[in-house]
């Protein structure tokens, strides 16, 4: 996600042999630890840094921008994202209050820190989860198998990788509802070291291993609830684990562009990117809180999430901003779908260790991650169990990131 690393580097291409990026219809395998070639570093990519700032840069330029703290979308492969829905977008009106608190509250105690820790320990054991590396492929394959094991044979789950032209696949776990209206819960699975992305380690405990295991634990409790009650959700519910967020929201753009082209009706998308670091907040004498992003998001969904936090979490929320294209919710927004983003704290107090070898579990609070898990589980059930949705035709852009 965010970047706070001083300028340095660009020797990586000289330190290793080249590798070949596979064609879009293939899944390639890169050698462990290989850095990008000079040809790849000089490859031109079209990026968007704001609604009006679009420019061609090299892959090396992209890394330099991230080291300078600049967020962007790499739109090279998905320049038409959002164009198909410009005349058919609907503004979703969310429930005024919680409808299922008596059913959801007892489930919150089933969220387990030990499960989060166990999953995160394994997830951070990969040298890196850089999306172009073989480690990234291996970590994605492990995550897919872990999600499958967590579902434990639940018969109504549709689980599959979403392949890309790089080795690391995104993952989609779909629980069909009575309606095709779809609620999406997302996190990104890749990590990056902004000094030497393909050589140095990137454990990515907080960014975004924390979000990955947070939504996985919410997924576990939800699946067990559906199994035990033998009920079907009203809305379709999906959990997404995106590849290549650190490359410019590449994986999530591919998915939401596909959804746009196939007419998928996504009525809410929540991104969880970094859910475990609270030390700066506490050191500043501030109360532990959940950071609710208020810029470039859907205001109606964001207001509903605030209500969810107030009703179901043990800590308050704080409003904060993160700028344009700061995580994968931006892809949903650009595709015309209402999206929101919740982070571990006020953005200024979020984790400084990210994108380095020091993004480690020892800096994280699993108690805090449980709070994010409560919000995730409650939001998923409140929205997917709701029978009646109000939608009105309009030019609302679903989040402002056109």
GROMACS .gro file of N, CA and C in nm, residues 80-219:
model
  420
   80UNK      N    1  -0.996   0.071  -2.053
   80UNK     CA    2  -1.140   0.088  -2.071
   80UNK      C    3  -1.219   0.060  -1.943
   81UNK      N    4  -1.151   0.031  -1.833
   81UNK     CA    5  -1.221   0.003  -1.709
   81UNK      C    6  -1.312   0.121  -1.672
   82UNK      N    7  -1.439   0.093  -1.651
   82UNK     CA    8  -1.535   0.195  -1.612
   82UNK      C    9  -1.616   0.254  -1.725
   83UNK      N   10  -1.571   0.238  -1.848
   83UNK     CA   11  -1.638   0.303  -1.959
   83UNK      C   12  -1.771   0.238  -1.994
   84UNK      N   13  -1.785   0.109  -1.970
   84UNK     CA   14  -1.909   0.039  -2.006
   84UNK      C   15  -2.024   0.074  -1.913
   85UNK      N   16  -1.993   0.121  -1.793
   85UNK     CA   17  -2.098   0.146  -1.694
   85UNK      C   18  -2.128   0.293  -1.675
   86UNK      N   19  -2.077   0.378  -1.763
   86UNK     CA   20  -2.097   0.522  -1.744
   86UNK      C   21  -2.243   0.563  -1.752
   87UNK      N   22  -2.326   0.488  -1.825
   87UNK     CA   23  -2.467   0.524  -1.839
   87UNK      C   24  -2.560   0.433  -1.761
   88UNK      N   25  -2.505   0.334  -1.693
   88UNK     CA   26  -2.592   0.237  -1.624
   88UNK      C   27  -2.561   0.225  -1.475
   89UNK      N   28  -2.489   0.320  -1.420
   89UNK     CA   29  -2.452   0.310  -1.280
   89UNK      C   30  -2.571   0.342  -1.191
   90UNK      N   31  -2.578   0.270  -1.080
   90UNK     CA   32  -2.686   0.290  -0.986
   90UNK      C   33  -2.628   0.328  -0.850
   91UNK      N   34  -2.698   0.416  -0.783
   91UNK     CA   35  -2.658   0.452  -0.648
   91UNK      C   36  -2.728   0.360  -0.550
   92UNK      N   37  -2.652   0.287  -0.475
   92UNK     CA   38  -2.708   0.192  -0.379
   92UNK      C   39  -2.742   0.265  -0.250
   93UNK      N   40  -2.861   0.239  -0.198
   93UNK     CA   41  -2.902   0.295  -0.070
   93UNK      C   42  -2.894   0.184   0.033
   94UNK      N   43  -2.806   0.199   0.130
   94UNK     CA   44  -2.780   0.093   0.228
   94UNK      C   45  -2.877   0.103   0.345
   95UNK      N   46  -2.891  -0.006   0.421
   95UNK     CA   47  -2.985  -0.005   0.535
   95UNK      C   48  -2.953   0.107   0.634
   96UNK      N   49  -3.057   0.157   0.696
   96UNK     CA   50  -3.040   0.264   0.794
   96UNK      C   51  -2.979   0.214   0.924
   97UNK      N   52  -3.001   0.087   0.955
   97UNK     CA   53  -2.954   0.032   1.082
   97UNK      C   54  -2.922  -0.116   1.065
   98UNK      N   55  -2.867  -0.174   1.168
   98UNK     CA   56  -2.832  -0.316   1.166
   98UNK      C   57  -2.959  -0.400   1.176
   99UNK      N   58  -2.969  -0.502   1.092
   99UNK     CA   59  -3.089  -0.585   1.087
   99UNK      C   60  -3.071  -0.721   1.154
  100UNK      N   61  -2.947  -0.762   1.178
  100UNK     CA   62  -2.923  -0.900   1.222
  100UNK      C   63  -2.830  -0.908   1.343
  101UNK      N   64  -2.836  -0.808   1.429
  101UNK     CA   65  -2.741  -0.802   1.540
  101UNK      C   66  -2.756  -0.923   1.633
  102UNK      N   67  -2.878  -0.969   1.655
  102UNK     CA   68  -2.897  -1.083   1.745
  102UNK      C   69  -2.838  -1.210   1.689
  103UNK      N   70  -2.828  -1.220   1.557
  103UNK     CA   71  -2.770  -1.338   1.493
  103UNK      C   72  -2.617  -1.326   1.480
  104UNK      N   73  -2.569  -1.204   1.456
  104UNK     CA   74  -2.427  -1.185   1.425
  104UNK      C   75  -2.342  -1.175   1.551
  105UNK      N   76  -2.390  -1.104   1.652
  105UNK     CA   77  -2.309  -1.080   1.772
  105UNK      C   78  -2.253  -1.209   1.833
  106UNK      N   79  -2.332  -1.316   1.848
  106UNK     CA   80  -2.275  -1.439   1.906
  106UNK      C   81  -2.163  -1.501   1.822
  107UNK      N   82  -2.161  -1.470   1.692
  107UNK     CA   83  -2.058  -1.527   1.605
  107UNK      C   84  -1.922  -1.461   1.623
  108UNK      N   85  -1.920  -1.339   1.673
  108UNK     CA   86  -1.796  -1.263   1.680
  108UNK      C   87  -1.694  -1.330   1.772
  109UNK      N   88  -1.744  -1.396   1.875
  109UNK     CA   89  -1.653  -1.463   1.970
  109UNK      C   90  -1.582  -1.582   1.907
  110UNK      N   91  -1.630  -1.627   1.791
  110UNK     CA   92  -1.568  -1.741   1.724
  110UNK      C   93  -1.445  -1.703   1.643
  111UNK      N   94  -1.421  -1.574   1.625
  111UNK     CA   95  -1.299  -1.529   1.558
  111UNK      C   96  -1.180  -1.555   1.649
  112UNK      N   97  -1.076  -1.620   1.598
  112UNK     CA   98  -0.965  -1.664   1.682
  112UNK      C   99  -0.833  -1.602   1.639
  113UNK      N  100  -0.765  -1.541   1.737
  113UNK     CA  101  -0.633  -1.484   1.711
  113UNK      C  102  -0.532  -1.591   1.672
  114UNK      N  103  -0.542  -1.707   1.733
  114UNK     CA  104  -0.446  -1.814   1.704
  114UNK      C  105  -0.452  -1.855   1.558
  115UNK      N  106  -0.570  -1.857   1.500
  115UNK     CA  107  -0.582  -1.890   1.358
  115UNK      C  108  -0.515  -1.784   1.271
  116UNK      N  109  -0.538  -1.658   1.306
  116UNK     CA  110  -0.474  -1.550   1.231
  116UNK      C  111  -0.322  -1.560   1.239
  117UNK      N  112  -0.273  -1.584   1.360
  117UNK     CA  113  -0.128  -1.593   1.378
  117UNK      C  114  -0.069  -1.711   1.301
  118UNK      N  115  -0.132  -1.826   1.310
  118UNK     CA  116  -0.082  -1.944   1.240
  118UNK      C  117  -0.077  -1.919   1.089
  119UNK      N  118  -0.183  -1.863   1.036
  119UNK     CA  119  -0.185  -1.837   0.892
  119UNK      C  120  -0.082  -1.732   0.852
  120UNK      N  121  -0.067  -1.629   0.935
  120UNK     CA  122   0.027  -1.522   0.901
  120UNK      C  123   0.171  -1.569   0.913
  121UNK      N  124   0.199  -1.655   1.010
  121UNK     CA  125   0.335  -1.709   1.022
  121UNK      C  126   0.375  -1.785   0.896
  122UNK      N  127   0.284  -1.864   0.844
  122UNK     CA  128   0.314  -1.936   0.720
  122UNK      C  129   0.324  -1.839   0.603
  123UNK      N  130   0.233  -1.745   0.595
  123UNK     CA  131   0.227  -1.654   0.480
  123UNK      C  132   0.352  -1.567   0.472
  124UNK      N  133   0.407  -1.529   0.586
  124UNK     CA  134   0.528  -1.446   0.588
  124UNK      C  135   0.655  -1.529   0.578
  125UNK      N  136   0.644  -1.660   0.577
  125UNK     CA  137   0.763  -1.744   0.565
  125UNK      C  138   0.817  -1.749   0.422
  126UNK      N  139   0.736  -1.711   0.324
  126UNK     CA  140   0.785  -1.701   0.187
  126UNK      C  141   0.882  -1.583   0.179
  127UNK      N  142   0.993  -1.602   0.110
  127UNK     CA  143   1.095  -1.497   0.101
  127UNK      C  144   1.035  -1.364   0.058
  128UNK      N  145   0.948  -1.369  -0.036
  128UNK     CA  146   0.870  -1.253  -0.080
  128UNK      C  147   0.742  -1.306  -0.141
  129UNK      N  148   0.644  -1.219  -0.154
  129UNK     CA  149   0.523  -1.253  -0.230
  129UNK      C  150   0.511  -1.160  -0.351
  130UNK      N  151   0.626  -1.115  -0.397
  130UNK     CA  152   0.632  -1.029  -0.516
  130UNK      C  153   0.562  -1.099  -0.632
  131UNK      N  154   0.471  -1.030  -0.696
  131UNK     CA  155   0.382  -1.095  -0.792
  131UNK      C  156   0.452  -1.151  -0.914
  132UNK      N  157   0.571  -1.101  -0.948
  132UNK     CA  158   0.644  -1.152  -1.064
  132UNK      C  159   0.735  -1.269  -1.030
  133UNK      N  160   0.746  -1.304  -0.904
  133UNK     CA  161   0.842  -1.406  -0.862
  133UNK      C  162   0.777  -1.543  -0.845
  134UNK      N  163   0.860  -1.645  -0.845
  134UNK     CA  164   0.809  -1.779  -0.819
  134UNK      C  165   0.761  -1.791  -0.675
  135UNK      N  166   0.823  -1.716  -0.584
  135UNK     CA  167   0.773  -1.712  -0.448
  135UNK      C  168   0.629  -1.662  -0.446
  136UNK      N  169   0.600  -1.560  -0.527
  136UNK     CA  170   0.464  -1.509  -0.535
  136UNK      C  171   0.366  -1.614  -0.583
  137UNK      N  172   0.409  -1.695  -0.679
  137UNK     CA  173   0.325  -1.806  -0.725
  137UNK      C  174   0.304  -1.907  -0.613
  138UNK      N  175   0.413  -1.943  -0.545
  138UNK     CA  176   0.404  -2.043  -0.439
  138UNK      C  177   0.313  -1.995  -0.325
  139UNK      N  178   0.328  -1.869  -0.286
  139UNK     CA  179   0.245  -1.817  -0.177
  139UNK      C  180   0.098  -1.815  -0.216
  140UNK      N  181   0.070  -1.783  -0.342
  140UNK     CA  182  -0.069  -1.783  -0.389
  140UNK      C  183  -0.127  -1.923  -0.390
  141UNK      N  184  -0.047  -2.020  -0.432
  141UNK     CA  185  -0.094  -2.159  -0.433
  141UNK      C  186  -0.119  -2.208  -0.291
  142UNK      N  187  -0.030  -2.169  -0.197
  142UNK     CA  188  -0.054  -2.208  -0.058
  142UNK      C  189  -0.183  -2.144  -0.007
  143UNK      N  190  -0.202  -2.015  -0.037
  143UNK     CA  191  -0.322  -1.946   0.011
  143UNK      C  192  -0.448  -2.011  -0.044
  144UNK      N  193  -0.446  -2.046  -0.171
  144UNK     CA  194  -0.562  -2.113  -0.231
  144UNK      C  195  -0.592  -2.244  -0.158
  145UNK      N  196  -0.487  -2.320  -0.129
  145UNK     CA  197  -0.508  -2.448  -0.059
  145UNK      C  198  -0.557  -2.424   0.083
  146UNK      N  199  -0.510  -2.316   0.146
  146UNK     CA  200  -0.552  -2.286   0.282
  146UNK      C  201  -0.699  -2.243   0.287
  147UNK      N  202  -0.740  -2.164   0.189
  147UNK     CA  203  -0.881  -2.124   0.182
  147UNK      C  204  -0.968  -2.247   0.162
  148UNK      N  205  -0.924  -2.336   0.075
  148UNK     CA  206  -0.999  -2.459   0.049
  148UNK      C  207  -1.010  -2.544   0.175
  149UNK      N  208  -0.899  -2.556   0.249
  149UNK     CA  209  -0.902  -2.633   0.373
  149UNK      C  210  -0.992  -2.566   0.477
  150UNK      N  211  -0.990  -2.435   0.480
  150UNK     CA  212  -1.074  -2.361   0.574
  150UNK      C  213  -1.222  -2.383   0.545
  151UNK      N  214  -1.257  -2.390   0.418
  151UNK     CA  215  -1.396  -2.416   0.380
  151UNK      C  216  -1.439  -2.556   0.420
  152UNK      N  217  -1.343  -2.649   0.429
  152UNK     CA  218  -1.367  -2.783   0.484
  152UNK      C  219  -1.484  -2.853   0.415
  153UNK      N  220  -1.482  -2.848   0.283
  153UNK     CA  221  -1.582  -2.922   0.207
  153UNK      C  222  -1.719  -2.858   0.199
  154UNK      N  223  -1.731  -2.731   0.235
  154UNK     CA  224  -1.862  -2.664   0.225
  154UNK      C  225  -1.912  -2.673   0.082
  155UNK      N  226  -2.027  -2.734   0.059
  155UNK     CA  227  -2.066  -2.772  -0.078
  155UNK      C  228  -2.107  -2.657  -0.169
  156UNK      N  229  -2.139  -2.541  -0.111
  156UNK     CA  230  -2.191  -2.433  -0.193
  156UNK      C  231  -2.086  -2.328  -0.227
  157UNK      N  232  -1.961  -2.358  -0.197
  157UNK     CA  233  -1.853  -2.264  -0.225
  157UNK      C  234  -1.798  -2.286  -0.365
  158UNK      N  235  -1.778  -2.176  -0.438
  158UNK     CA  236  -1.710  -2.179  -0.567
  158UNK      C  237  -1.575  -2.110  -0.548
  159UNK      N  238  -1.468  -2.186  -0.550
  159UNK     CA  239  -1.334  -2.135  -0.521
  159UNK      C  240  -1.244  -2.159  -0.640
  160UNK      N  241  -1.175  -2.054  -0.685
  160UNK     CA  242  -1.089  -2.070  -0.803
  160UNK      C  243  -0.986  -1.958  -0.808
  161UNK      N  244  -0.869  -1.987  -0.866
  161UNK     CA  245  -0.772  -1.880  -0.894
  161UNK      C  246  -0.821  -1.798  -1.013
  162UNK      N  247  -0.778  -1.673  -1.017
  162UNK     CA  248  -0.804  -1.585  -1.131
  162UNK      C  249  -0.667  -1.556  -1.193
  163UNK      N  250  -0.631  -1.625  -1.300
  163UNK     CA  251  -0.494  -1.616  -1.354
  163UNK      C  252  -0.466  -1.480  -1.418
  164UNK      N  253  -0.338  -1.446  -1.417
  164UNK     CA  254  -0.289  -1.324  -1.482
  164UNK      C  255  -0.173  -1.360  -1.573
  165UNK      N  256  -0.113  -1.260  -1.635
  165UNK     CA  257   0.001  -1.286  -1.724
  165UNK      C  258   0.132  -1.296  -1.646
  166UNK      N  259   0.125  -1.279  -1.517
  166UNK     CA  260   0.241  -1.300  -1.429
  166UNK      C  261   0.212  -1.424  -1.344
  167UNK      N  262   0.310  -1.476  -1.271
  167UNK     CA  263   0.292  -1.606  -1.205
  167UNK      C  264   0.187  -1.610  -1.095
  168UNK      N  265   0.169  -1.501  -1.023
  168UNK     CA  266   0.081  -1.503  -0.906
  168UNK      C  267  -0.064  -1.479  -0.947
  169UNK      N  268  -0.151  -1.573  -0.916
  169UNK     CA  269  -0.293  -1.558  -0.945
  169UNK      C  270  -0.363  -1.484  -0.832
  170UNK      N  271  -0.469  -1.412  -0.865
  170UNK     CA  272  -0.565  -1.368  -0.765
  170UNK      C  273  -0.653  -1.487  -0.729
  171UNK      N  274  -0.731  -1.473  -0.623
  171UNK     CA  275  -0.816  -1.583  -0.576
  171UNK      C  276  -0.956  -1.528  -0.547
  172UNK      N  277  -1.058  -1.601  -0.589
  172UNK     CA  278  -1.197  -1.562  -0.563
  172UNK      C  279  -1.270  -1.679  -0.498
  173UNK      N  280  -1.328  -1.653  -0.381
  173UNK     CA  281  -1.414  -1.750  -0.314
  173UNK      C  282  -1.557  -1.696  -0.319
  174UNK      N  283  -1.644  -1.766  -0.388
  174UNK     CA  284  -1.780  -1.718  -0.414
  174UNK      C  285  -1.883  -1.806  -0.345
  175UNK      N  286  -1.972  -1.741  -0.269
  175UNK     CA  287  -2.083  -1.810  -0.203
  175UNK      C  288  -2.210  -1.759  -0.270
  176UNK      N  289  -2.268  -1.836  -0.361
  176UNK     CA  290  -2.385  -1.787  -0.434
  176UNK      C  291  -2.503  -1.761  -0.342
  177UNK      N  292  -2.571  -1.649  -0.367
  177UNK     CA  293  -2.691  -1.617  -0.292
  177UNK      C  294  -2.814  -1.635  -0.379
  178UNK      N  295  -2.929  -1.598  -0.324
  178UNK     CA  296  -3.053  -1.605  -0.401
  178UNK      C  297  -3.056  -1.499  -0.510
  179UNK      N  298  -2.978  -1.393  -0.492
  179UNK     CA  299  -2.969  -1.285  -0.589
  179UNK      C  300  -2.829  -1.280  -0.647
  180UNK      N  301  -2.818  -1.227  -0.769
  180UNK     CA  302  -2.687  -1.207  -0.831
  180UNK      C  303  -2.620  -1.080  -0.780
  181UNK      N  304  -2.693  -0.998  -0.705
  181UNK     CA  305  -2.628  -0.883  -0.641
  181UNK      C  306  -2.514  -0.937  -0.555
  182UNK      N  307  -2.399  -0.873  -0.563
  182UNK     CA  308  -2.279  -0.930  -0.503
  182UNK      C  309  -2.213  -0.833  -0.407
  183UNK      N  310  -2.179  -0.883  -0.290
  183UNK     CA  311  -2.099  -0.812  -0.190
  183UNK      C  312  -1.958  -0.870  -0.195
  184UNK      N  313  -1.857  -0.783  -0.204
  184UNK     CA  314  -1.718  -0.827  -0.216
  184UNK      C  315  -1.638  -0.781  -0.095
  185UNK      N  316  -1.565  -0.873  -0.035
  185UNK     CA  317  -1.468  -0.843   0.072
  185UNK      C  318  -1.330  -0.871   0.015
  186UNK      N  319  -1.239  -0.772   0.018
  186UNK     CA  320  -1.111  -0.788  -0.048
  186UNK      C  321  -0.990  -0.757   0.039
  187UNK      N  322  -0.877  -0.815   0.000
  187UNK     CA  323  -0.745  -0.785   0.055
  187UNK      C  324  -0.645  -0.820  -0.055
  188UNK      N  325  -0.522  -0.770  -0.045
  188UNK     CA  326  -0.424  -0.810  -0.146
  188UNK      C  327  -0.320  -0.903  -0.084
  189UNK      N  328  -0.279  -1.000  -0.162
  189UNK     CA  329  -0.192  -1.107  -0.113
  189UNK      C  330  -0.044  -1.083  -0.141
  190UNK      N  331  -0.011  -0.994  -0.233
  190UNK     CA  332   0.129  -0.975  -0.271
  190UNK      C  333   0.201  -0.884  -0.173
  191UNK      N  334   0.333  -0.892  -0.174
  191UNK     CA  335   0.418  -0.801  -0.097
  191UNK      C  336   0.530  -0.752  -0.187
  192UNK      N  337   0.604  -0.652  -0.141
  192UNK     CA  338   0.713  -0.599  -0.223
  192UNK      C  339   0.820  -0.538  -0.133
  193UNK      N  340   0.944  -0.550  -0.176
  193UNK     CA  341   1.055  -0.476  -0.118
  193UNK      C  342   1.096  -0.373  -0.222
  194UNK      N  343   1.081  -0.246  -0.190
  194UNK     CA  344   1.100  -0.142  -0.291
  194UNK      C  345   1.245  -0.111  -0.321
  195UNK      N  346   1.338  -0.173  -0.251
  195UNK     CA  347   1.479  -0.155  -0.285
  195UNK      C  348   1.518  -0.248  -0.400
  196UNK      N  349   1.504  -0.378  -0.378
  196UNK     CA  350   1.532  -0.477  -0.481
  196UNK      C  351   1.416  -0.577  -0.481
  197UNK      N  352   1.309  -0.549  -0.553
  197UNK     CA  353   1.186  -0.627  -0.539
  197UNK      C  354   1.203  -0.777  -0.560
  198UNK      N  355   1.288  -0.817  -0.654
  198UNK     CA  356   1.299  -0.958  -0.686
  198UNK      C  357   1.412  -1.028  -0.613
  199UNK      N  358   1.489  -0.953  -0.533
  199UNK     CA  359   1.602  -1.012  -0.462
  199UNK      C  360   1.583  -1.012  -0.311
  200UNK      N  361   1.547  -0.898  -0.255
  200UNK     CA  362   1.538  -0.886  -0.110
  200UNK      C  363   1.405  -0.940  -0.059
  201UNK      N  364   1.408  -0.979   0.068
  201UNK     CA  365   1.289  -1.034   0.130
  201UNK      C  366   1.180  -0.929   0.148
  202UNK      N  367   1.057  -0.975   0.143
  202UNK     CA  368   0.942  -0.889   0.167
  202UNK      C  369   0.837  -0.970   0.242
  203UNK      N  370   0.855  -0.986   0.375
  203UNK     CA  371   0.761  -1.070   0.450
  203UNK      C  372   0.618  -1.018   0.446
  204UNK      N  373   0.601  -0.886   0.435
  204UNK     CA  374   0.467  -0.830   0.418
  204UNK      C  375   0.369  -0.871   0.526
  205UNK      N  376   0.413  -0.870   0.652
  205UNK     CA  377   0.322  -0.913   0.760
  205UNK      C  378   0.201  -0.822   0.769
  206UNK      N  379   0.225  -0.692   0.768
  206UNK     CA  380   0.113  -0.598   0.777
  206UNK      C  381   0.055  -0.568   0.639
  207UNK      N  382   0.143  -0.548   0.541
  207UNK     CA  383   0.103  -0.507   0.406
  207UNK      C  384   0.120  -0.621   0.308
  208UNK      N  385   0.023  -0.698   0.276
  208UNK     CA  386  -0.107  -0.698   0.339
  208UNK      C  387  -0.137  -0.838   0.391
  209UNK      N  388  -0.034  -0.898   0.455
  209UNK     CA  389  -0.061  -1.026   0.519
  209UNK      C  390  -0.168  -1.015   0.625
  210UNK      N  391  -0.170  -0.902   0.696
  210UNK     CA  392  -0.270  -0.883   0.801
  210UNK      C  393  -0.411  -0.882   0.745
  211UNK      N  394  -0.432  -0.808   0.636
  211UNK     CA  395  -0.564  -0.806   0.574
  211UNK      C  396  -0.603  -0.941   0.518
  212UNK      N  397  -0.504  -1.011   0.460
  212UNK     CA  398  -0.530  -1.143   0.402
  212UNK      C  399  -0.582  -1.240   0.506
  213UNK      N  400  -0.516  -1.247   0.622
  213UNK     CA  401  -0.559  -1.344   0.723
  213UNK      C  402  -0.680  -1.295   0.800
  214UNK      N  403  -0.699  -1.163   0.806
  214UNK     CA  404  -0.818  -1.109   0.871
  214UNK      C  405  -0.944  -1.153   0.798
  215UNK      N  406  -0.947  -1.133   0.667
  215UNK     CA  407  -1.069  -1.172   0.594
  215UNK      C  408  -1.080  -1.324   0.584
  216UNK      N  409  -0.966  -1.395   0.589
  216UNK     CA  410  -0.971  -1.541   0.588
  216UNK      C  411  -1.037  -1.594   0.715
  217UNK      N  412  -1.008  -1.533   0.829
  217UNK     CA  413  -1.069  -1.577   0.953
  217UNK      C  414  -1.218  -1.543   0.955
  218UNK      N  415  -1.255  -1.426   0.903
  218UNK     CA  416  -1.398  -1.393   0.892
  218UNK      C  417  -1.468  -1.492   0.799
  219UNK      N  418  -1.401  -1.528   0.691
  219UNK     CA  419  -1.454  -1.627   0.597
  219UNK      C  420  -1.478  -1.760   0.667
   0.00000   0.00000   0.00000
